[in-house]
Amino acid sequence: MAPARISIVIPSSFRTEMLRRSVRSVLDQTMPDLELVVVNNGRAADVAASMLGDFSDPRLRMVSLRRNSFFCAPVNYGVSVSTAPYVATLNDDAYLDSHWAEAVVTAFESNPEAGSVASLIVQAGDPGLIDSAGSHVDLWGRASNLLWGSSLDALSGGVRPVFSVSSCCAAYRREAWEAVGGLDEDFTAYLEDVDLGFRMQLLGMTCLLDPSCRAYHYGSSTPTPSSYKAFLIERNHVWNVVKNFPTALLERHALSIMKANSRPVVLQNGSSVRTLLSGKMAAAALCRRMLGKRKSIQRSRRISVAALESLLMPMSPPVCKL
């Protein structure tokens, strides 16, 4: 078997039929030299294995964590045991177009400055609508998926830079992933992709959206209470700013950043004053740890403040879809 050119990591709590579709879409890629690592996120190993027991492809392997660690930890573990020069994450409620891997590898090889490649993610329930065309951060630290809910017709043209990937379906150059240390496991889930993308941008690595890299996402199927999702987003918005915004930007936009963080994030559901307050309190409780990470991140920054500010969009959309 040829060495894998790309490793794809699927963290899963085992929504069986969706996971099976995700796995099948990876194994049916037109580029066969890949590996698939499914991370059993807390299920009993024998139960998890039985769900994929009829897949005999040698490119597939399952590794297990003892407890459900949500998203960041299982992805980091899956990447650490993989081998290919490019690594990717795929939600277990998403699946790939058959040419996805081939398109991703081509994008990396054609753009050696790219640290990551964002896919055009389509809503599986309505393939005429976009779920994500990459992620962005605005000048006040708020993040969301680009063009969420827009018609596919709203996206014209080819490969273009975006701020960061969406972890639902994301690809990274391994050396870029390792240079920034992978996902920050303190984030648990949500905005972890934006945080990682921010750290890559600070090192001068670009993120490219390639519309030919297409995936399909069911969405809203993760068994996470809406209030907990809102809590994580409120907390992680603060940490993203604390870790990644250069001092000059913090000083320039301090009042706007504070105002933006004083209002609940506008989610489809789960937003409330209670989740706002609990999220911000949790962010403050570990702020010293984030400040410690900030020192290292800002010390290694290679991009100018002006160049970074030009990448940050001035306004967020009315609904934060992550």
Tab-separated table of C-alpha atoms in Angstrom:
chain	number	residue	atom	x	y	z
A	1	MET	CA	0.000	0.000	0.000
A	2	ALA	CA	1.365	3.434	-0.982
A	3	PRO	CA	2.249	5.854	1.840
A	4	ALA	CA	-0.674	8.083	2.805
A	5	ARG	CA	-0.609	11.591	1.358
A	6	ILE	CA	-3.324	12.860	3.709
A	7	SER	CA	-4.582	11.685	7.108
A	8	ILE	CA	-8.236	12.328	7.937
A	9	VAL	CA	-9.322	12.316	11.590
A	10	ILE	CA	-12.966	11.788	12.584
A	11	PRO	CA	-13.699	12.218	16.306
A	12	SER	CA	-16.923	10.386	17.049
A	13	SER	CA	-19.342	9.649	19.849
A	14	PHE	CA	-20.918	7.258	17.341
A	15	ARG	CA	-24.059	8.470	15.697
A	16	THR	CA	-23.921	5.239	13.743
A	17	GLU	CA	-25.484	5.929	10.358
A	18	MET	CA	-23.952	9.387	9.988
A	19	LEU	CA	-20.529	8.095	11.001
A	20	ARG	CA	-20.789	5.226	8.534
A	21	ARG	CA	-21.579	7.693	5.761
A	22	SER	CA	-18.597	9.839	6.777
A	23	VAL	CA	-16.277	6.818	6.772
A	24	ARG	CA	-17.561	5.557	3.436
A	25	SER	CA	-17.077	8.982	1.835
A	26	VAL	CA	-13.423	8.960	2.913
A	27	LEU	CA	-12.707	5.435	1.755
A	28	ASP	CA	-14.385	6.109	-1.613
A	29	GLN	CA	-12.108	9.050	-2.490
A	30	THR	CA	-10.686	9.153	-6.003
A	31	MET	CA	-7.222	9.553	-4.443
A	32	PRO	CA	-6.655	6.214	-2.693
A	33	ASP	CA	-3.387	6.930	-0.832
A	34	LEU	CA	-4.881	8.232	2.391
A	35	GLU	CA	-5.429	7.064	5.935
A	36	LEU	CA	-8.511	7.438	8.116
A	37	VAL	CA	-8.301	7.605	11.897
A	38	VAL	CA	-11.623	7.335	13.729
A	39	VAL	CA	-11.296	8.403	17.350
A	40	ASN	CA	-13.687	6.567	19.636
A	41	ASN	CA	-14.633	9.391	21.981
A	42	GLY	CA	-15.573	7.577	25.170
A	43	ARG	CA	-17.667	4.610	24.030
A	44	ALA	CA	-16.772	1.096	25.183
A	45	ALA	CA	-14.173	-0.138	22.702
A	46	ASP	CA	-16.106	-3.294	21.744
A	47	VAL	CA	-19.314	-1.307	21.145
A	48	ALA	CA	-17.490	1.256	19.021
A	49	ALA	CA	-15.689	-1.408	17.005
A	50	SER	CA	-18.931	-3.225	16.249
A	51	MET	CA	-20.361	-0.126	14.573
A	52	LEU	CA	-17.655	-0.192	11.910
A	53	GLY	CA	-16.948	-3.911	12.037
A	54	ASP	CA	-17.877	-4.551	8.405
A	55	PHE	CA	-15.321	-2.014	7.093
A	56	SER	CA	-12.249	-4.091	6.292
A	57	ASP	CA	-10.228	-1.424	4.493
A	58	PRO	CA	-6.604	-1.379	5.803
A	59	ARG	CA	-6.545	2.422	5.514
A	60	LEU	CA	-9.068	2.653	8.371
A	61	ARG	CA	-8.125	2.313	12.000
A	62	MET	CA	-9.870	3.148	15.231
A	63	VAL	CA	-8.245	4.523	18.351
A	64	SER	CA	-10.012	5.077	21.662
A	65	LEU	CA	-10.184	7.595	24.479
A	66	ARG	CA	-11.495	6.464	27.855
A	67	ARG	CA	-13.958	9.326	28.245
A	68	ASN	CA	-15.856	11.734	26.025
A	69	SER	CA	-13.449	14.648	25.573
A	70	PHE	CA	-15.682	16.563	23.125
A	71	PHE	CA	-13.633	17.811	20.163
A	72	CYS	CA	-10.173	19.263	20.685
A	73	ALA	CA	-8.561	16.419	22.627
A	74	PRO	CA	-9.695	13.581	20.334
A	75	VAL	CA	-8.650	15.515	17.229
A	76	ASN	CA	-5.205	16.218	18.674
A	77	TYR	CA	-4.826	12.572	19.596
A	78	GLY	CA	-5.948	11.401	16.173
A	79	VAL	CA	-3.473	13.714	14.455
A	80	SER	CA	-0.661	12.577	16.769
A	81	VAL	CA	-1.037	8.932	15.724
A	82	SER	CA	-1.418	9.729	12.009
A	83	THR	CA	1.435	9.816	9.510
A	84	ALA	CA	0.713	11.822	6.340
A	85	PRO	CA	2.195	15.247	5.458
A	86	TYR	CA	-1.319	16.734	5.348
A	87	VAL	CA	-3.905	16.237	8.078
A	88	ALA	CA	-7.624	16.900	8.091
A	89	THR	CA	-10.567	16.933	10.471
A	90	LEU	CA	-14.058	15.781	9.576
A	91	ASN	CA	-17.155	15.850	11.762
A	92	ASP	CA	-18.974	12.552	12.083
A	93	ASP	CA	-22.138	14.293	10.829
A	94	ALA	CA	-20.427	15.379	7.604
A	95	TYR	CA	-19.262	13.607	4.471
A	96	LEU	CA	-16.960	14.351	1.547
A	97	ASP	CA	-17.350	14.815	-2.172
A	98	SER	CA	-15.469	11.982	-3.889
A	99	HIS	CA	-12.746	14.336	-5.249
A	100	TRP	CA	-12.161	16.148	-1.944
A	101	ALA	CA	-8.788	14.629	-0.971
A	102	GLU	CA	-7.380	15.037	-4.464
A	103	ALA	CA	-8.474	18.694	-4.538
A	104	VAL	CA	-7.002	19.418	-1.086
A	105	VAL	CA	-3.600	17.946	-1.887
A	106	THR	CA	-3.526	19.842	-5.188
A	107	ALA	CA	-4.360	23.091	-3.355
A	108	PHE	CA	-1.492	22.599	-0.910
A	109	GLU	CA	0.998	21.650	-3.601
A	110	SER	CA	0.005	24.657	-5.720
A	111	ASN	CA	0.203	27.078	-2.775
A	112	PRO	CA	3.271	26.336	-0.645
A	113	GLU	CA	2.586	29.336	1.598
A	114	ALA	CA	-0.769	27.916	2.721
A	115	GLY	CA	-0.865	26.456	6.216
A	116	SER	CA	-4.481	25.349	5.871
A	117	VAL	CA	-7.202	24.820	3.280
A	118	ALA	CA	-10.873	25.494	3.993
A	119	SER	CA	-13.541	23.470	2.245
A	120	LEU	CA	-16.784	24.733	0.799
A	121	ILE	CA	-19.205	23.061	3.193
A	122	VAL	CA	-22.760	22.644	1.939
A	123	GLN	CA	-25.859	22.003	4.045
A	124	ALA	CA	-26.606	18.312	3.549
A	125	GLY	CA	-30.309	18.871	4.118
A	126	ASP	CA	-30.445	21.593	1.452
A	127	PRO	CA	-27.525	21.273	-0.996
A	128	GLY	CA	-28.348	24.645	-2.505
A	129	LEU	CA	-27.256	26.434	0.680
A	130	ILE	CA	-23.809	27.083	2.131
A	131	ASP	CA	-22.955	25.930	5.645
A	132	SER	CA	-19.454	27.421	5.634
A	133	ALA	CA	-17.071	29.041	3.182
A	134	GLY	CA	-14.341	29.372	5.797
A	135	SER	CA	-14.430	31.248	9.095
A	136	HIS	CA	-13.688	34.841	9.956
A	137	VAL	CA	-13.030	37.079	12.942
A	138	ASP	CA	-14.114	40.693	13.132
A	139	LEU	CA	-12.246	43.622	14.667
A	140	TRP	CA	-13.913	42.989	18.024
A	141	GLY	CA	-13.055	39.294	18.254
A	142	ARG	CA	-16.420	37.846	17.217
A	143	ALA	CA	-16.294	34.852	14.900
A	144	SER	CA	-18.639	33.081	12.515
A	145	ASN	CA	-18.798	30.958	9.389
A	146	LEU	CA	-18.646	32.895	6.135
A	147	LEU	CA	-21.760	32.865	3.931
A	148	TRP	CA	-23.710	30.577	6.251
A	149	GLY	CA	-27.244	30.185	4.884
A	150	SER	CA	-26.389	31.844	1.560
A	151	SER	CA	-27.158	30.334	-1.814
A	152	LEU	CA	-24.310	28.562	-3.583
A	153	ASP	CA	-24.739	31.244	-6.239
A	154	ALA	CA	-23.403	33.777	-3.725
A	155	LEU	CA	-19.945	32.222	-4.032
A	156	SER	CA	-18.238	33.019	-7.301
A	157	GLY	CA	-14.656	32.627	-8.409
A	158	GLY	CA	-11.988	30.158	-7.391
A	159	VAL	CA	-9.417	29.828	-4.647
A	160	ARG	CA	-9.233	32.833	-2.322
A	161	PRO	CA	-7.816	33.667	1.133
A	162	VAL	CA	-10.039	33.455	4.216
A	163	PHE	CA	-9.170	33.921	7.874
A	164	SER	CA	-9.454	30.298	9.000
A	165	VAL	CA	-11.037	26.948	8.314
A	166	SER	CA	-14.159	25.448	9.840
A	167	SER	CA	-13.222	22.303	11.786
A	168	CYS	CA	-16.274	20.546	10.382
A	169	CYS	CA	-14.058	19.806	7.375
A	170	ALA	CA	-10.585	21.291	7.549
A	171	ALA	CA	-7.156	20.474	6.141
A	172	TYR	CA	-3.726	21.497	7.416
A	173	ARG	CA	-0.139	21.130	6.378
A	174	ARG	CA	1.296	18.947	9.155
A	175	GLU	CA	4.347	21.141	9.695
A	176	ALA	CA	2.030	24.158	10.127
A	177	TRP	CA	-0.159	22.234	12.594
A	178	GLU	CA	2.901	21.248	14.612
A	179	ALA	CA	4.402	24.747	14.471
A	180	VAL	CA	1.400	26.195	16.341
A	181	GLY	CA	0.829	23.184	18.605
A	182	GLY	CA	-2.493	21.919	17.260
A	183	LEU	CA	-5.839	22.679	18.882
A	184	ASP	CA	-5.922	24.305	22.320
A	185	GLU	CA	-7.601	21.648	24.468
A	186	ASP	CA	-8.649	24.249	27.048
A	187	PHE	CA	-11.206	25.411	24.445
A	188	THR	CA	-12.945	21.976	24.558
A	189	ALA	CA	-15.013	22.767	21.427
A	190	TYR	CA	-16.233	25.772	19.392
A	191	LEU	CA	-13.936	28.544	18.153
A	192	GLU	CA	-10.994	26.140	18.455
A	193	ASP	CA	-10.620	26.336	14.674
A	194	VAL	CA	-10.599	30.142	14.732
A	195	ASP	CA	-8.021	30.151	17.540
A	196	LEU	CA	-5.782	27.774	15.583
A	197	GLY	CA	-6.278	29.815	12.411
A	198	PHE	CA	-5.423	33.014	14.285
A	199	ARG	CA	-2.159	31.505	15.529
A	200	MET	CA	-1.307	30.451	11.979
A	201	GLN	CA	-2.065	33.936	10.650
A	202	LEU	CA	0.198	35.462	13.302
A	203	LEU	CA	3.022	33.266	11.995
A	204	GLY	CA	2.381	34.490	8.446
A	205	MET	CA	0.651	31.333	7.190
A	206	THR	CA	-2.280	31.818	4.854
A	207	CYS	CA	-5.586	29.972	4.822
A	208	LEU	CA	-7.188	29.334	1.446
A	209	LEU	CA	-10.778	28.514	0.608
A	210	ASP	CA	-10.902	26.145	-2.358
A	211	PRO	CA	-14.507	25.695	-3.551
A	212	SER	CA	-13.507	22.493	-5.352
A	213	CYS	CA	-12.889	20.947	-1.910
A	214	ARG	CA	-16.517	20.244	-1.095
A	215	ALA	CA	-18.149	18.578	1.904
A	216	TYR	CA	-21.707	18.181	3.182
A	217	HIS	CA	-22.791	18.812	6.764
A	218	TYR	CA	-26.009	17.847	8.491
A	219	GLY	CA	-25.378	20.147	11.440
A	220	SER	CA	-27.202	20.526	14.741
A	221	SER	CA	-26.772	16.806	15.330
A	222	THR	CA	-24.074	16.984	17.985
A	223	PRO	CA	-25.677	15.837	21.256
A	224	THR	CA	-24.558	18.965	23.129
A	225	PRO	CA	-27.129	21.015	25.069
A	226	SER	CA	-27.639	24.416	23.458
A	227	SER	CA	-26.889	26.192	26.735
A	228	TYR	CA	-23.511	24.442	27.034
A	229	LYS	CA	-22.647	25.308	23.439
A	230	ALA	CA	-23.495	28.959	24.145
A	231	PHE	CA	-21.393	28.850	27.327
A	232	LEU	CA	-18.365	27.525	25.435
A	233	ILE	CA	-18.729	30.130	22.690
A	234	GLU	CA	-19.033	32.991	25.185
A	235	ARG	CA	-15.969	31.773	27.095
A	236	ASN	CA	-13.869	30.998	24.053
A	237	HIS	CA	-14.556	34.362	22.414
A	238	VAL	CA	-12.782	35.991	25.353
A	239	TRP	CA	-9.866	33.580	25.250
A	240	ASN	CA	-9.444	34.081	21.521
A	241	VAL	CA	-9.022	37.823	22.064
A	242	VAL	CA	-6.795	37.455	25.124
A	243	LYS	CA	-4.434	35.015	23.414
A	244	ASN	CA	-4.254	36.309	19.900
A	245	PHE	CA	-4.953	40.034	19.557
A	246	PRO	CA	-1.716	42.066	19.527
A	247	THR	CA	-1.500	44.753	22.179
A	248	ALA	CA	-1.872	47.554	19.636
A	249	LEU	CA	-5.209	46.138	18.433
A	250	LEU	CA	-6.441	45.618	21.987
A	251	GLU	CA	-5.683	49.231	22.819
A	252	ARG	CA	-7.205	50.568	19.590
A	253	HIS	CA	-10.449	48.604	19.851
A	254	ALA	CA	-10.729	48.059	23.620
A	255	LEU	CA	-14.100	49.788	24.060
A	256	SER	CA	-15.666	48.020	21.060
A	257	ILE	CA	-14.322	44.651	22.211
A	258	MET	CA	-15.786	45.144	25.681
A	259	LYS	CA	-19.147	46.210	24.229
A	260	ALA	CA	-19.205	43.185	21.914
A	261	ASN	CA	-18.536	40.866	24.850
A	262	SER	CA	-21.214	42.473	27.007
A	263	ARG	CA	-24.043	41.140	24.815
A	264	PRO	CA	-24.965	37.472	24.340
A	265	VAL	CA	-23.799	35.951	21.084
A	266	VAL	CA	-26.786	35.729	18.736
A	267	LEU	CA	-27.147	31.986	18.250
A	268	GLN	CA	-30.025	30.075	16.699
A	269	ASN	CA	-30.731	28.779	20.202
A	270	GLY	CA	-29.088	28.624	23.599
A	271	SER	CA	-28.253	32.313	23.997
A	272	SER	CA	-29.162	33.920	27.314
A	273	VAL	CA	-27.862	36.353	29.875
A	274	ARG	CA	-27.110	33.371	32.111
A	275	THR	CA	-24.839	31.711	29.543
A	276	LEU	CA	-23.218	35.083	28.821
A	277	LEU	CA	-22.349	35.617	32.478
A	278	SER	CA	-21.254	32.039	33.141
A	279	GLY	CA	-19.096	32.008	30.021
A	280	LYS	CA	-17.369	35.285	30.843
A	281	MET	CA	-16.809	34.213	34.466
A	282	ALA	CA	-15.250	30.956	33.300
A	283	ALA	CA	-13.036	32.897	30.897
A	284	ALA	CA	-11.850	35.139	33.731
A	285	ALA	CA	-11.148	32.169	35.995
A	286	LEU	CA	-8.493	30.820	33.623
A	287	CYS	CA	-7.375	34.149	32.216
A	288	ARG	CA	-3.936	33.843	33.821
A	289	ARG	CA	-3.348	30.609	31.914
A	290	MET	CA	-4.376	32.297	28.655
A	291	LEU	CA	-2.071	35.235	29.379
A	292	GLY	CA	0.773	32.754	29.749
A	293	LYS	CA	-0.024	31.331	26.318
A	294	ARG	CA	-0.315	34.856	24.954
A	295	LYS	CA	3.306	35.639	25.799
A	296	SER	CA	4.581	32.822	23.616
A	297	ILE	CA	2.132	33.530	20.787
A	298	GLN	CA	2.841	37.254	20.604
A	299	ARG	CA	6.601	36.765	20.971
A	300	SER	CA	6.663	34.617	17.842
A	301	ARG	CA	4.354	36.866	15.772
A	302	ARG	CA	5.666	37.487	12.241
A	303	ILE	CA	2.804	39.475	10.704
A	304	SER	CA	2.503	43.236	11.187
A	305	VAL	CA	-0.392	44.677	13.161
A	306	ALA	CA	-1.533	46.585	10.059
A	307	ALA	CA	-1.541	43.431	7.927
A	308	LEU	CA	-3.478	41.519	10.596
A	309	GLU	CA	-6.011	44.317	11.023
A	310	SER	CA	-6.680	44.253	7.286
A	311	LEU	CA	-7.635	40.564	7.578
A	312	LEU	CA	-10.231	41.171	10.286
A	313	MET	CA	-13.707	41.922	8.973
A	314	PRO	CA	-15.398	45.044	10.368
A	315	MET	CA	-18.783	43.439	11.005
A	316	SER	CA	-20.157	40.066	12.053
A	317	PRO	CA	-23.332	38.600	10.558
A	318	PRO	CA	-26.472	38.786	12.720
A	319	VAL	CA	-26.379	35.070	13.625
A	320	CYS	CA	-23.254	33.342	14.898
A	321	LYS	CA	-23.241	29.921	13.188
A	322	LEU	CA	-20.310	27.771	14.311
